[in-house]
Short mmCIF file of C-alpha atoms (C1' of nucleotides) in Angstrom, two decimals:
data_model
loop_
_atom_site.label_atom_id
_atom_site.label_comp_id
_atom_site.label_asym_id
_atom_site.label_seq_id
_atom_site.Cartn_x
_atom_site.Cartn_y
_atom_site.Cartn_z
CA MET A 1 5.95 -4.39 37.84
CA THR A 2 8.49 -3.28 36.10
CA SER A 3 8.07 -0.61 34.79
CA GLU A 4 9.89 -1.64 30.78
CA ARG A 5 9.97 0.64 27.94
CA LYS A 6 9.21 -0.71 24.98
CA ARG A 7 11.20 -0.36 22.01
CA LYS A 8 9.53 -0.19 18.80
CA ASN A 9 12.11 -2.24 15.51
CA THR A 10 13.75 0.93 13.45
CA SER A 11 11.34 1.89 10.92
CA THR A 12 8.96 2.53 12.92
CA ARG A 13 11.04 4.61 15.08
CA ARG A 14 12.84 6.01 11.79
CA ALA A 15 9.43 7.05 10.78
CA MET A 16 8.55 8.65 13.39
CA LEU A 17 11.72 10.28 13.84
CA ALA A 18 11.49 11.63 9.70
CA ASN A 19 7.88 12.77 10.32
CA GLU A 20 9.80 14.54 13.31
CA ILE A 21 12.05 16.18 11.58
CA ALA A 22 9.91 16.98 8.47
CA GLN A 23 7.68 18.55 10.73
CA ALA A 24 10.04 21.52 12.31
CA ILE A 25 10.73 21.74 8.87
CA ARG A 26 7.58 22.85 7.71
CA LEU A 27 7.43 24.98 10.93
CA ARG A 28 10.67 26.38 9.97
CA ALA A 29 12.92 25.03 13.12
CA PHE A 30 14.89 24.61 10.13
CA ARG A 31 15.17 26.60 7.16
CA PRO A 32 16.05 26.15 3.64
CA GLY A 33 19.88 25.56 2.63
CA GLU A 34 20.56 25.11 6.49
CA TRP A 35 22.63 21.86 7.63
CA LEU A 36 21.03 18.89 9.72
CA ARG A 37 23.70 18.33 12.21
CA GLN A 38 23.10 14.92 13.31
CA ILE A 39 24.68 15.56 17.24
CA ASP A 40 21.65 18.12 17.39
CA LEU A 41 19.53 16.37 16.34
CA GLU A 42 20.44 13.00 18.69
CA GLU A 43 19.79 15.48 21.07
CA ARG A 44 16.69 17.05 19.83
CA PHE A 45 15.05 14.63 19.18
CA GLU A 46 16.44 11.93 21.71
CA ALA A 47 17.43 9.99 18.97
CA THR A 48 20.16 7.62 18.96
CA ARG A 49 22.98 8.13 15.94
CA PHE A 50 21.57 5.58 13.87
CA ASP A 51 18.37 6.47 14.02
CA VAL A 52 18.82 9.82 13.25
CA ARG A 53 20.93 8.98 9.58
CA SER A 54 18.17 6.48 9.26
CA ALA A 55 15.31 9.19 9.22
CA LEU A 56 18.12 11.46 7.14
CA ASP A 57 18.02 9.01 3.98
CA GLU A 58 14.62 8.73 4.60
CA LEU A 59 13.60 12.03 4.25
CA ALA A 60 17.17 13.19 1.53
CA VAL A 61 15.03 10.01 -0.42
CA ARG A 62 11.47 11.73 0.04
CA LYS A 63 13.40 14.81 -1.60
CA THR A 64 12.68 16.88 2.04
CA ILE A 65 16.68 16.96 2.43
CA GLU A 66 19.78 16.84 0.47
CA HIS A 67 23.12 14.80 1.04
CA VAL A 68 26.15 16.11 0.81
CA PRO A 69 28.61 13.37 1.47
CA ASN A 70 30.92 14.14 3.36
CA ARG A 71 29.21 17.11 4.46
CA GLY A 72 25.66 16.13 5.47
CA TYR A 73 22.49 16.79 4.94
CA ARG A 74 20.71 19.84 4.70
CA VAL A 75 17.36 21.39 4.30
CA ALA A 76 16.66 21.49 0.68
CA GLU A 77 16.92 24.32 -1.29
CA VAL A 78 14.17 24.38 -4.38
CA ASP A 79 15.31 26.36 -7.66
CA LEU A 80 13.09 29.02 -8.74
CA LYS A 81 12.62 26.26 -12.25
CA THR A 82 11.66 23.12 -9.90
CA TYR A 83 9.04 25.31 -7.85
CA GLU A 84 7.13 26.33 -10.30
CA GLU A 85 7.55 22.46 -11.90
CA ILE A 86 5.99 21.62 -8.29
CA LEU A 87 2.91 24.25 -8.97
CA ALA A 88 2.16 23.69 -12.12
CA ALA A 89 2.16 19.54 -10.36
CA ARG A 90 0.65 20.46 -7.07
CA ILE A 91 -2.36 22.37 -9.47
CA ILE A 92 -2.39 19.53 -11.83
CA LEU A 93 -2.80 16.72 -8.99
CA GLU A 94 -5.06 18.88 -6.01
CA LYS A 95 -7.88 20.41 -9.15
CA ALA A 96 -7.68 16.56 -9.80
CA THR A 97 -8.97 15.91 -6.17
CA ALA A 98 -12.67 17.82 -6.98
CA ASP A 99 -14.29 15.31 -8.18
CA GLY A 100 -14.56 12.93 -5.79
CA ILE A 101 -14.60 15.34 -2.83
CA VAL A 102 -17.47 17.16 -4.11
CA ALA A 103 -19.09 13.25 -4.84
CA ARG A 104 -18.31 12.07 -1.26
CA ILE A 105 -17.95 14.04 0.83
CA ASP A 106 -21.28 14.92 3.84
CA ALA A 107 -23.02 17.70 5.80
CA ALA A 108 -20.86 16.81 8.76
CA ALA A 109 -17.38 17.11 6.95
CA ILE A 110 -18.56 20.24 5.96
CA ALA A 111 -19.92 21.96 8.74
CA ARG A 112 -16.67 20.66 10.31
CA LEU A 113 -14.11 22.65 7.15
CA ASP A 114 -16.48 25.40 8.14
CA GLY A 115 -15.02 25.40 11.38
CA LEU A 116 -12.02 25.09 10.43
CA ALA A 117 -12.34 28.15 7.67
CA ALA A 118 -13.80 30.20 10.24
CA GLN A 119 -10.42 28.93 12.19
CA PHE A 120 -8.46 30.32 9.52
CA SER A 121 -9.95 33.40 9.44
CA ALA A 122 -9.42 33.75 12.74
CA ALA A 123 -5.81 33.26 13.07
CA VAL A 124 -5.15 35.66 10.35
CA LEU A 125 -6.14 38.25 12.85
CA THR A 126 -4.23 37.36 15.63
CA GLY A 127 -2.57 33.86 15.13
CA SER A 128 1.50 33.78 13.58
CA ARG A 129 2.29 32.88 11.24
CA THR A 130 3.30 29.01 12.09
CA GLU A 131 -0.66 28.71 13.32
CA GLN A 132 -1.72 29.82 10.09
CA SER A 133 0.40 27.29 7.86
CA GLU A 134 -0.76 24.16 10.17
CA ILE A 135 -4.50 25.63 10.16
CA ASN A 136 -4.80 25.68 6.16
CA ARG A 137 -3.18 22.80 6.37
CA ALA A 138 -5.26 21.24 8.41
CA PHE A 139 -8.54 22.65 5.91
CA HIS A 140 -6.81 21.99 3.05
CA GLN A 141 -5.92 17.95 4.07
CA PHE A 142 -9.40 17.23 5.69
CA MET A 143 -10.72 18.19 2.33
CA TYR A 144 -8.81 15.89 0.27
CA SER A 145 -9.65 13.30 2.68
CA PHE A 146 -12.94 12.57 0.81
CA CYS A 147 -11.22 12.51 -2.78
CA GLY A 148 -11.19 8.47 -2.70
CA ASN A 149 -7.66 8.22 -3.82
CA ALA A 150 -5.16 7.80 -1.29
CA VAL A 151 -1.92 7.03 -3.23
CA LEU A 152 -2.94 10.44 -5.11
CA GLU A 153 -2.87 11.84 -1.64
CA GLU A 154 0.19 11.46 -0.91
CA MET A 155 1.59 12.89 -4.18
CA ILE A 156 -0.11 15.58 -3.02
CA TRP A 157 1.71 16.79 0.14
CA ALA A 158 4.79 15.16 -0.78
CA LEU A 159 4.45 17.95 -3.34
CA ARG A 160 3.15 20.04 -0.59
CA ASP A 161 6.39 19.57 1.93
CA ARG A 162 8.90 19.21 -1.33
CA GLY A 163 7.68 23.59 -2.28
CA ARG A 164 8.81 24.74 1.23
CA GLY A 165 12.46 24.81 0.07
CA SER A 166 11.55 27.70 -1.82
CA GLN A 167 12.43 30.89 -0.98
CA ILE A 168 9.31 32.88 -2.16
CA THR A 169 7.71 33.03 0.64
CA VAL A 170 3.96 31.58 0.80
CA TRP A 171 1.61 35.12 1.39
CA SER A 172 4.38 37.51 1.34
CA SER A 173 1.56 40.60 2.08
CA HIS A 174 -1.02 40.75 4.05
CA GLU A 175 -3.71 40.77 1.09
CA LEU A 176 -2.63 37.64 -0.34
CA LEU A 177 -3.33 35.27 3.60
CA GLN A 178 -6.67 37.25 3.25
CA LYS A 179 -7.04 36.71 -0.22
CA SER A 180 -6.90 32.81 0.65
CA ASP A 181 -8.99 33.21 3.51
CA ARG A 182 -11.60 34.44 1.80
CA GLU A 183 -11.36 31.87 -1.00
CA HIS A 184 -11.47 29.28 1.37
CA TYR A 185 -14.93 30.07 1.90
CA GLU A 186 -15.84 30.48 -2.34
CA MET A 187 -14.48 27.03 -1.79
CA MET A 188 -16.78 25.70 0.81
CA ALA A 189 -19.77 27.53 -1.57
CA ALA A 190 -18.95 25.39 -4.08
CA LEU A 191 -18.41 21.96 -2.68
CA LYS A 192 -22.09 23.18 -1.30
CA ALA A 193 -23.44 23.08 -5.07
CA ARG A 194 -21.57 20.64 -5.50
CA ASP A 195 -20.42 21.79 -8.58
CA ALA A 196 -16.77 19.82 -8.60
CA GLY A 197 -15.94 22.30 -11.80
CA ARG A 198 -15.77 25.27 -9.84
CA LEU A 199 -14.37 24.02 -6.63
CA ALA A 200 -11.30 22.87 -8.95
CA ALA A 201 -10.75 26.12 -10.99
CA LEU A 202 -11.12 27.45 -7.82
CA ILE A 203 -8.52 25.04 -6.29
CA ALA A 204 -6.05 27.26 -9.31
CA THR A 205 -6.27 30.32 -8.06
CA HIS A 206 -5.73 29.00 -4.62
CA ILE A 207 -2.10 27.56 -5.58
CA VAL A 208 -1.01 30.50 -7.57
CA LYS A 209 -2.59 33.23 -5.76
CA GLY A 210 -0.88 32.11 -2.43
CA ALA A 211 2.77 32.51 -4.42
CA PRO A 212 3.46 35.33 -6.31
CA VAL A 213 5.86 34.41 -8.73
CA GLY A 214 8.11 37.11 -8.88
CA PRO A 215 10.66 38.73 -7.42
CA ALA A 216 11.61 36.90 -4.85
CA PRO A 217 11.20 38.30 -1.12
CA VAL A 218 15.30 38.68 -0.14
CA GLU A 219 15.99 38.05 3.88
CA PRO A 220 18.62 39.96 4.98
CA GLY A 221 21.62 37.65 6.26
CA MET B 1 50.84 3.05 -11.89
CA THR B 2 48.20 1.41 -10.14
CA SER B 3 45.73 0.83 -11.32
CA GLU B 4 43.72 1.07 -8.07
CA ARG B 5 39.87 0.72 -8.07
CA LYS B 6 37.49 3.68 -7.45
CA ARG B 7 35.47 3.52 -4.25
CA LYS B 8 32.27 6.11 -4.77
CA ASN B 9 30.68 6.69 -1.66
CA THR B 10 27.87 5.17 0.07
CA SER B 11 24.87 7.96 -1.34
CA THR B 12 25.90 6.91 -4.82
CA ARG B 13 26.86 3.68 -4.78
CA ARG B 14 23.52 3.15 -3.04
CA ALA B 15 21.98 5.15 -5.78
CA MET B 16 23.23 2.71 -7.90
CA LEU B 17 22.00 -1.03 -6.42
CA ALA B 18 18.54 1.11 -5.69
CA ASN B 19 18.07 0.66 -9.19
CA GLU B 20 19.51 -2.63 -10.34
CA ILE B 21 17.33 -3.62 -8.19
CA ALA B 22 14.66 -1.63 -9.63
CA GLN B 23 14.86 -2.89 -13.04
CA ALA B 24 14.98 -6.47 -11.92
CA ILE B 25 12.39 -5.71 -10.59
CA ARG B 26 10.88 -4.26 -13.07
CA LEU B 27 12.39 -7.17 -15.73
CA ARG B 28 10.00 -9.40 -13.63
CA ALA B 29 13.39 -11.32 -11.56
CA PHE B 30 12.19 -11.05 -8.87
CA ARG B 31 7.89 -10.92 -8.29
CA PRO B 32 5.69 -9.16 -6.23
CA GLY B 33 5.14 -10.47 -2.85
CA GLU B 34 8.66 -12.66 -3.74
CA TRP B 35 11.00 -11.98 -0.24
CA LEU B 36 14.44 -10.86 -0.95
CA ARG B 37 17.75 -12.12 1.04
CA GLN B 38 19.92 -10.35 1.66
CA ILE B 39 22.41 -12.27 1.40
CA ASP B 40 21.51 -12.89 -2.13
CA LEU B 41 21.28 -9.11 -2.97
CA GLU B 42 24.90 -9.57 -2.61
CA GLU B 43 26.44 -12.11 -4.28
CA ARG B 44 23.68 -11.29 -7.39
CA PHE B 45 25.10 -7.95 -7.71
CA GLU B 46 29.03 -8.27 -6.09
CA ALA B 47 27.87 -5.65 -2.81
CA THR B 48 28.36 -5.28 0.76
CA ARG B 49 25.47 -6.02 3.34
CA PHE B 50 25.53 -2.62 4.18
CA ASP B 51 24.75 -2.05 0.44
CA VAL B 52 22.17 -4.46 -0.12
CA ARG B 53 20.48 -2.82 2.93
CA SER B 54 20.48 0.76 1.94
CA ALA B 55 19.31 0.00 -0.98
CA LEU B 56 16.39 -1.80 0.33
CA ASP B 57 16.05 0.67 2.43
CA GLU B 58 15.39 3.46 -0.70
CA LEU B 59 13.87 1.49 -2.49
CA ALA B 60 10.63 0.59 0.75
CA VAL B 61 10.85 4.24 1.20
CA ARG B 62 9.32 4.87 -2.33
CA LYS B 63 7.49 1.53 -1.44
CA THR B 64 8.83 -0.68 -4.83
CA ILE B 65 9.36 -2.79 -1.84
CA GLU B 66 7.43 -3.67 1.75
CA HIS B 67 9.77 -3.91 4.36
CA VAL B 68 8.18 -6.17 7.37
CA PRO B 69 10.57 -5.87 10.59
CA ASN B 70 12.07 -10.03 11.22
CA ARG B 71 11.43 -10.84 8.19
CA GLY B 72 12.94 -8.61 5.62
CA TYR B 73 12.58 -7.06 2.32
CA ARG B 74 10.22 -8.03 -0.39
CA VAL B 75 8.64 -6.90 -4.07
CA ALA B 76 5.43 -4.94 -2.49
CA GLU B 77 1.49 -6.55 -3.92
CA VAL B 78 -0.23 -4.05 -5.03
CA ASP B 79 -3.97 -4.81 -4.12
CA LEU B 80 -6.90 -3.95 -6.57
CA LYS B 81 -7.46 -1.15 -4.62
CA THR B 82 -4.38 0.88 -4.34
CA TYR B 83 -3.85 -0.22 -8.53
CA GLU B 84 -7.29 1.41 -9.59
CA GLU B 85 -6.00 4.32 -7.68
CA ILE B 86 -2.34 4.77 -9.32
CA LEU B 87 -3.83 3.71 -12.92
CA ALA B 88 -6.48 7.15 -11.95
CA ALA B 89 -3.65 8.97 -10.76
CA ARG B 90 -1.59 7.91 -13.54
CA ILE B 91 -4.05 9.24 -16.51
CA ILE B 92 -4.18 12.11 -14.48
CA LEU B 93 -0.26 13.05 -15.54
CA GLU B 94 0.56 11.28 -18.06
CA LYS B 95 -2.55 13.45 -19.45
CA ALA B 96 -0.76 17.02 -18.11
CA THR B 97 2.14 16.15 -20.06
CA ALA B 98 0.33 16.63 -23.60
CA ASP B 99 0.43 19.60 -23.59
CA GLY B 100 3.75 20.13 -23.23
CA ILE B 101 4.93 17.87 -25.49
CA VAL B 102 3.28 18.55 -28.43
CA ALA B 103 4.81 22.39 -27.79
CA ARG B 104 8.21 21.07 -26.80
CA ILE B 105 8.65 18.37 -29.29
CA ASP B 106 10.61 18.45 -32.36
CA ALA B 107 10.60 16.85 -35.95
CA ALA B 108 13.28 15.75 -34.63
CA ALA B 109 11.72 13.84 -32.24
CA ILE B 110 9.14 12.83 -34.03
CA ALA B 111 11.20 11.12 -35.89
CA ARG B 112 12.86 9.02 -33.17
CA LEU B 113 9.80 8.81 -31.89
CA ASP B 114 8.33 6.61 -35.24
CA GLY B 115 11.34 4.63 -34.79
CA LEU B 116 10.19 3.66 -31.20
CA ALA B 117 6.94 2.43 -32.22
CA ALA B 118 8.10 0.64 -35.26
CA GLN B 119 10.74 -1.38 -32.70
CA PHE B 120 7.35 -2.14 -30.09
CA SER B 121 5.69 -2.83 -34.08
CA ALA B 122 8.38 -5.80 -33.62
CA ALA B 123 8.78 -6.49 -30.58
CA VAL B 124 4.63 -7.70 -31.25
CA LEU B 125 5.60 -10.25 -33.88
CA THR B 126 9.11 -11.54 -32.21
CA GLY B 127 10.42 -10.12 -28.95
CA SER B 128 10.16 -11.26 -25.28
CA ARG B 129 8.02 -10.20 -22.71
CA THR B 130 9.92 -8.27 -21.63
CA GLU B 131 11.33 -6.71 -24.58
CA GLN B 132 8.05 -5.01 -25.34
CA SER B 133 7.47 -3.74 -22.28
CA GLU B 134 11.25 -2.33 -21.78
CA ILE B 135 10.40 -0.48 -25.54
CA ASN B 136 7.10 0.57 -24.54
CA ARG B 137 8.78 2.26 -21.31
CA ALA B 138 11.54 3.66 -23.85
CA PHE B 139 8.71 5.31 -26.47
CA HIS B 140 6.89 6.77 -23.60
CA GLN B 141 10.22 7.55 -21.58
CA PHE B 142 11.76 9.46 -24.78
CA MET B 143 7.76 11.01 -25.03
CA TYR B 144 7.16 12.54 -21.53
CA SER B 145 10.97 13.70 -21.27
CA PHE B 146 9.24 16.44 -23.24
CA CYS B 147 6.54 17.33 -21.18
CA GLY B 148 9.09 20.73 -19.64
CA ASN B 149 8.57 19.39 -15.84
CA ALA B 150 10.46 17.39 -14.23
CA VAL B 151 8.97 16.38 -11.51
CA LEU B 152 5.44 15.29 -13.78
CA GLU B 153 7.96 12.37 -15.40
CA GLU B 154 9.53 12.02 -11.80
CA MET B 155 6.62 11.26 -10.87
CA ILE B 156 5.30 9.20 -13.38
CA TRP B 157 8.35 6.53 -13.38
CA ALA B 158 7.58 6.34 -9.77
CA LEU B 159 3.62 5.30 -9.89
CA ARG B 160 4.77 2.98 -13.08
CA ASP B 161 6.86 1.45 -10.77
CA ARG B 162 4.47 1.08 -8.09
CA GLY B 163 2.24 0.11 -10.12
CA ARG B 164 4.37 -3.52 -11.02
CA GLY B 165 3.11 -4.86 -7.88
CA SER B 166 0.04 -5.37 -9.34
CA GLN B 167 -1.77 -9.12 -10.21
CA ILE B 168 -3.25 -7.73 -12.73
CA THR B 169 -1.51 -8.98 -15.93
CA VAL B 170 -0.35 -6.05 -18.89
CA TRP B 171 -1.24 -6.89 -22.54
CA SER B 172 -3.01 -9.61 -21.28
CA SER B 173 -4.66 -10.76 -24.09
CA HIS B 174 -2.69 -10.68 -28.06
CA GLU B 175 -5.37 -8.60 -29.70
CA LEU B 176 -4.14 -6.09 -26.26
CA LEU B 177 -0.80 -5.37 -26.92
CA GLN B 178 -1.55 -5.18 -30.19
CA LYS B 179 -4.22 -2.57 -29.82
CA SER B 180 -1.06 -0.79 -27.82
CA ASP B 181 1.01 -1.05 -30.91
CA ARG B 182 -2.01 0.35 -32.80
CA GLU B 183 -2.29 3.80 -29.85
CA HIS B 184 1.83 4.40 -30.09
CA TYR B 185 0.40 5.30 -34.01
CA GLU B 186 -2.30 7.06 -33.20
CA MET B 187 -0.57 8.94 -31.22
CA MET B 188 2.11 10.13 -33.83
CA ALA B 189 -0.68 11.18 -35.30
CA ALA B 190 -2.10 13.47 -32.82
CA LEU B 191 1.51 14.97 -32.48
CA LYS B 192 1.80 15.53 -36.07
CA ALA B 193 -1.32 17.59 -35.62
CA ARG B 194 -0.50 19.05 -32.89
CA ASP B 195 -3.22 18.23 -31.59
CA ALA B 196 -3.19 17.93 -27.98
CA GLY B 197 -6.36 17.45 -26.85
CA ARG B 198 -6.46 14.82 -29.02
CA LEU B 199 -3.24 13.38 -27.16
CA ALA B 200 -4.38 13.74 -23.68
CA ALA B 201 -7.39 11.27 -24.91
CA LEU B 202 -5.32 8.89 -26.43
CA ILE B 203 -2.91 8.62 -23.30
CA ALA B 204 -6.36 8.00 -20.99
CA THR B 205 -7.06 4.93 -22.94
CA HIS B 206 -4.50 3.92 -23.12
CA ILE B 207 -2.90 3.31 -19.69
CA VAL B 208 -7.00 1.98 -19.47
CA LYS B 209 -7.17 -0.57 -22.04
CA GLY B 210 -2.99 -1.61 -21.71
CA ALA B 211 -4.91 -2.77 -17.99
CA PRO B 212 -7.94 -4.76 -18.39
CA VAL B 213 -10.00 -4.77 -14.94
CA GLY B 214 -13.50 -4.11 -15.63
CA PRO B 215 -14.92 -0.81 -15.87
CA ALA B 216 -12.54 2.14 -16.07
CA PRO B 217 -11.04 3.98 -13.09
CA VAL B 218 -12.59 7.06 -12.54
CA GLU B 219 -10.92 9.94 -14.32
CA PRO B 220 -12.43 14.21 -13.77
CA GLY B 221 -12.33 15.43 -17.26
"C1'" DT C 1 48.61 43.05 8.33
"C1'" DG C 2 47.57 39.45 4.78
"C1'" DC C 3 47.87 34.89 3.71
"C1'" DA C 4 49.70 30.64 3.11
"C1'" DA C 5 50.87 26.17 5.30
"C1'" DC C 6 50.56 23.74 8.94
"C1'" DA C 7 48.26 21.45 12.78
"C1'" DT C 8 43.62 20.22 16.02
"C1'" DA C 9 39.14 20.04 16.41
"C1'" DA C 10 34.71 18.19 14.38
"C1'" DT C 11 31.59 15.55 12.18
"C1'" DT C 12 30.50 12.42 9.52
"C1'" DG C 13 30.31 7.83 7.73
"C1'" DG C 14 31.40 2.36 6.11
"C1'" DC C 15 31.58 -1.53 8.28
"C1'" DG C 16 31.45 -5.66 10.79
"C1'" DC C 17 30.16 -7.96 15.12
"C1'" DC C 18 26.55 -10.24 17.84
"C1'" DA C 19 22.23 -9.96 20.03
"C1'" DA C 20 17.33 -10.94 18.68
"C1'" DT C 21 13.69 -12.92 15.35
"C1'" DA C 22 12.42 -16.66 12.52
"C1'" DA C 23 12.07 -20.27 9.85
"C1'" DT C 24 13.45 -25.37 9.75
"C1'" DT C 25 14.51 -30.15 11.60
"C1'" DT C 26 14.93 -33.54 14.64
"C1'" DC C 27 13.75 -35.62 18.50
"C1'" DG C 28 9.98 -37.89 21.17
"C1'" DC C 29 5.74 -39.40 22.99
"C1'" DC C 30 1.02 -41.34 22.01
"C1'" DG D 1 2.88 -42.37 11.70
"C1'" DG D 2 1.16 -38.14 13.37
"C1'" DC D 3 2.10 -33.92 15.87
"C1'" DG D 4 4.15 -30.79 19.07
"C1'" DA D 5 8.03 -29.39 21.15
"C1'" DA D 6 12.47 -28.39 21.70
"C1'" DA D 7 16.95 -27.60 19.41
"C1'" DT D 8 19.47 -26.23 15.20
"C1'" DT D 9 19.93 -23.13 11.41
"C1'" DA D 10 19.74 -19.03 8.57
"C1'" DT D 11 18.27 -14.33 8.09
"C1'" DT D 12 17.87 -10.33 10.24
"C1'" DG D 13 18.98 -5.70 12.99
"C1'" DG D 14 21.11 -2.58 16.17
"C1'" DC D 15 24.95 -0.19 17.02
"C1'" DG D 16 29.28 1.20 17.89
"C1'" DC D 17 33.93 1.68 16.96
"C1'" DC D 18 37.06 4.41 14.55
"C1'" DA D 19 38.88 5.53 9.54
"C1'" DA D 20 38.02 9.16 6.28
"C1'" DT D 21 37.06 13.58 5.47
"C1'" DT D 22 35.96 18.61 5.86
"C1'" DA D 23 36.15 23.01 9.32
"C1'" DT D 24 38.76 25.80 12.38
"C1'" DG D 25 42.47 27.49 14.78
"C1'" DT D 26 46.85 28.31 14.80
"C1'" DT D 27 51.76 29.52 13.39
"C1'" DG D 28 54.87 31.45 10.36
"C1'" DC D 29 56.97 34.23 6.88
"C1'" DA D 30 56.90 38.31 4.09
#
DNA sequence: TGCAACATAATTGGCGCCAATAATTTCGCC
DNA sequence: GGCGAAATTATTGGCGCCAATTATGTTGCA
């Protein structure tokens, strides 16, 4: 039998590669402002030049990265004004999920969410920053998946990705991290009490509090 | 002096072409489900094959159109469930602009909006469907431009574009068209009274009423 | 040494070619 | 004539080549 490799069509490969690159950006493998050299990406992700360019184009349309003609693509840098607009939009959208979540979520899902909250607590103590980030993402992604509006969900995650281009560091202090942790449990309480209004309020403060607006922590270099 | 034609770079040309195609779709020059043959687009918009494909890719990422491997691109068809989700999301976002608009809009802008509302009234009587649509768009675009959140605005217009892929005809009857017309003036009244809450409520009914689809989509309040 | 002009290297970008796939027509058989 | 198979045409899609542009390095001169 010939072990022939499956050759998917471009749109599939592009989407996959775009997601891989997007994840790498989430994990801070590439930092805001950093140039994404096509040759490097070819090797790192074992893709052709063509696929790399398609994927970069897609990410540019999604505004995860920015295209500068004849210079290439770089991770988007989000200025403070835009960042605040993104946060405001996130608050609007993520609050709006509360009703649907409370209406739809079941006991099994609540148990699973409790587990994710606990995982986050553990990660706060021992995990790396990226672990914390991924678990936090999983918690919210799972919760929002019950809102009953896929369009809304998409927009939320697109916004969250865009917000990463900011210089503002989320959880800039350990206290904020612990506060986020506590708020997860408060959300669980609201969820169990089927209190959509309270959940919405918690979501709003969760977003604002995770990202301290004010002087941005400056990185050397 | 040699009258040499300016040759812009691809990203610019692609964006322009993508917008032209998007507008053609808005104006129903291409209908939902219709295939967009690359050769036709080359001729119609006097662009190269390469530019056409880039533009189509961009529109596919924005979900204005859909890409079917080895078949091509076609205007996206939105199923009823997704359409309702889009409407629900639009209500959430467009309501959220009310506060900012009321806070920022000035007398000159209000006067201009009154003018647009009047233009719409005229178009209701004598204009074509696309004229009505374009004037309506101008009215809302101008109003929302005062909300103070560019990110929010972008999302609203992306959603409105996406919603056009539905089979549902907006203003399916002349009464609904007239109702939309009246609501514009009610919005103006709320605006002049600086009543953000009332404006938000009007925006919500405006969206629901323009598109007659059974019971209104659930909308958190 | 500082710096500007030039030469070289690195990288991106436009696009055309033709292979792969789908749609259409023709043909042949019952 | 009806229907399916095969040939033809139409259309899309992958990708590599090299020109255009930018970055880097080098030289020469004050």
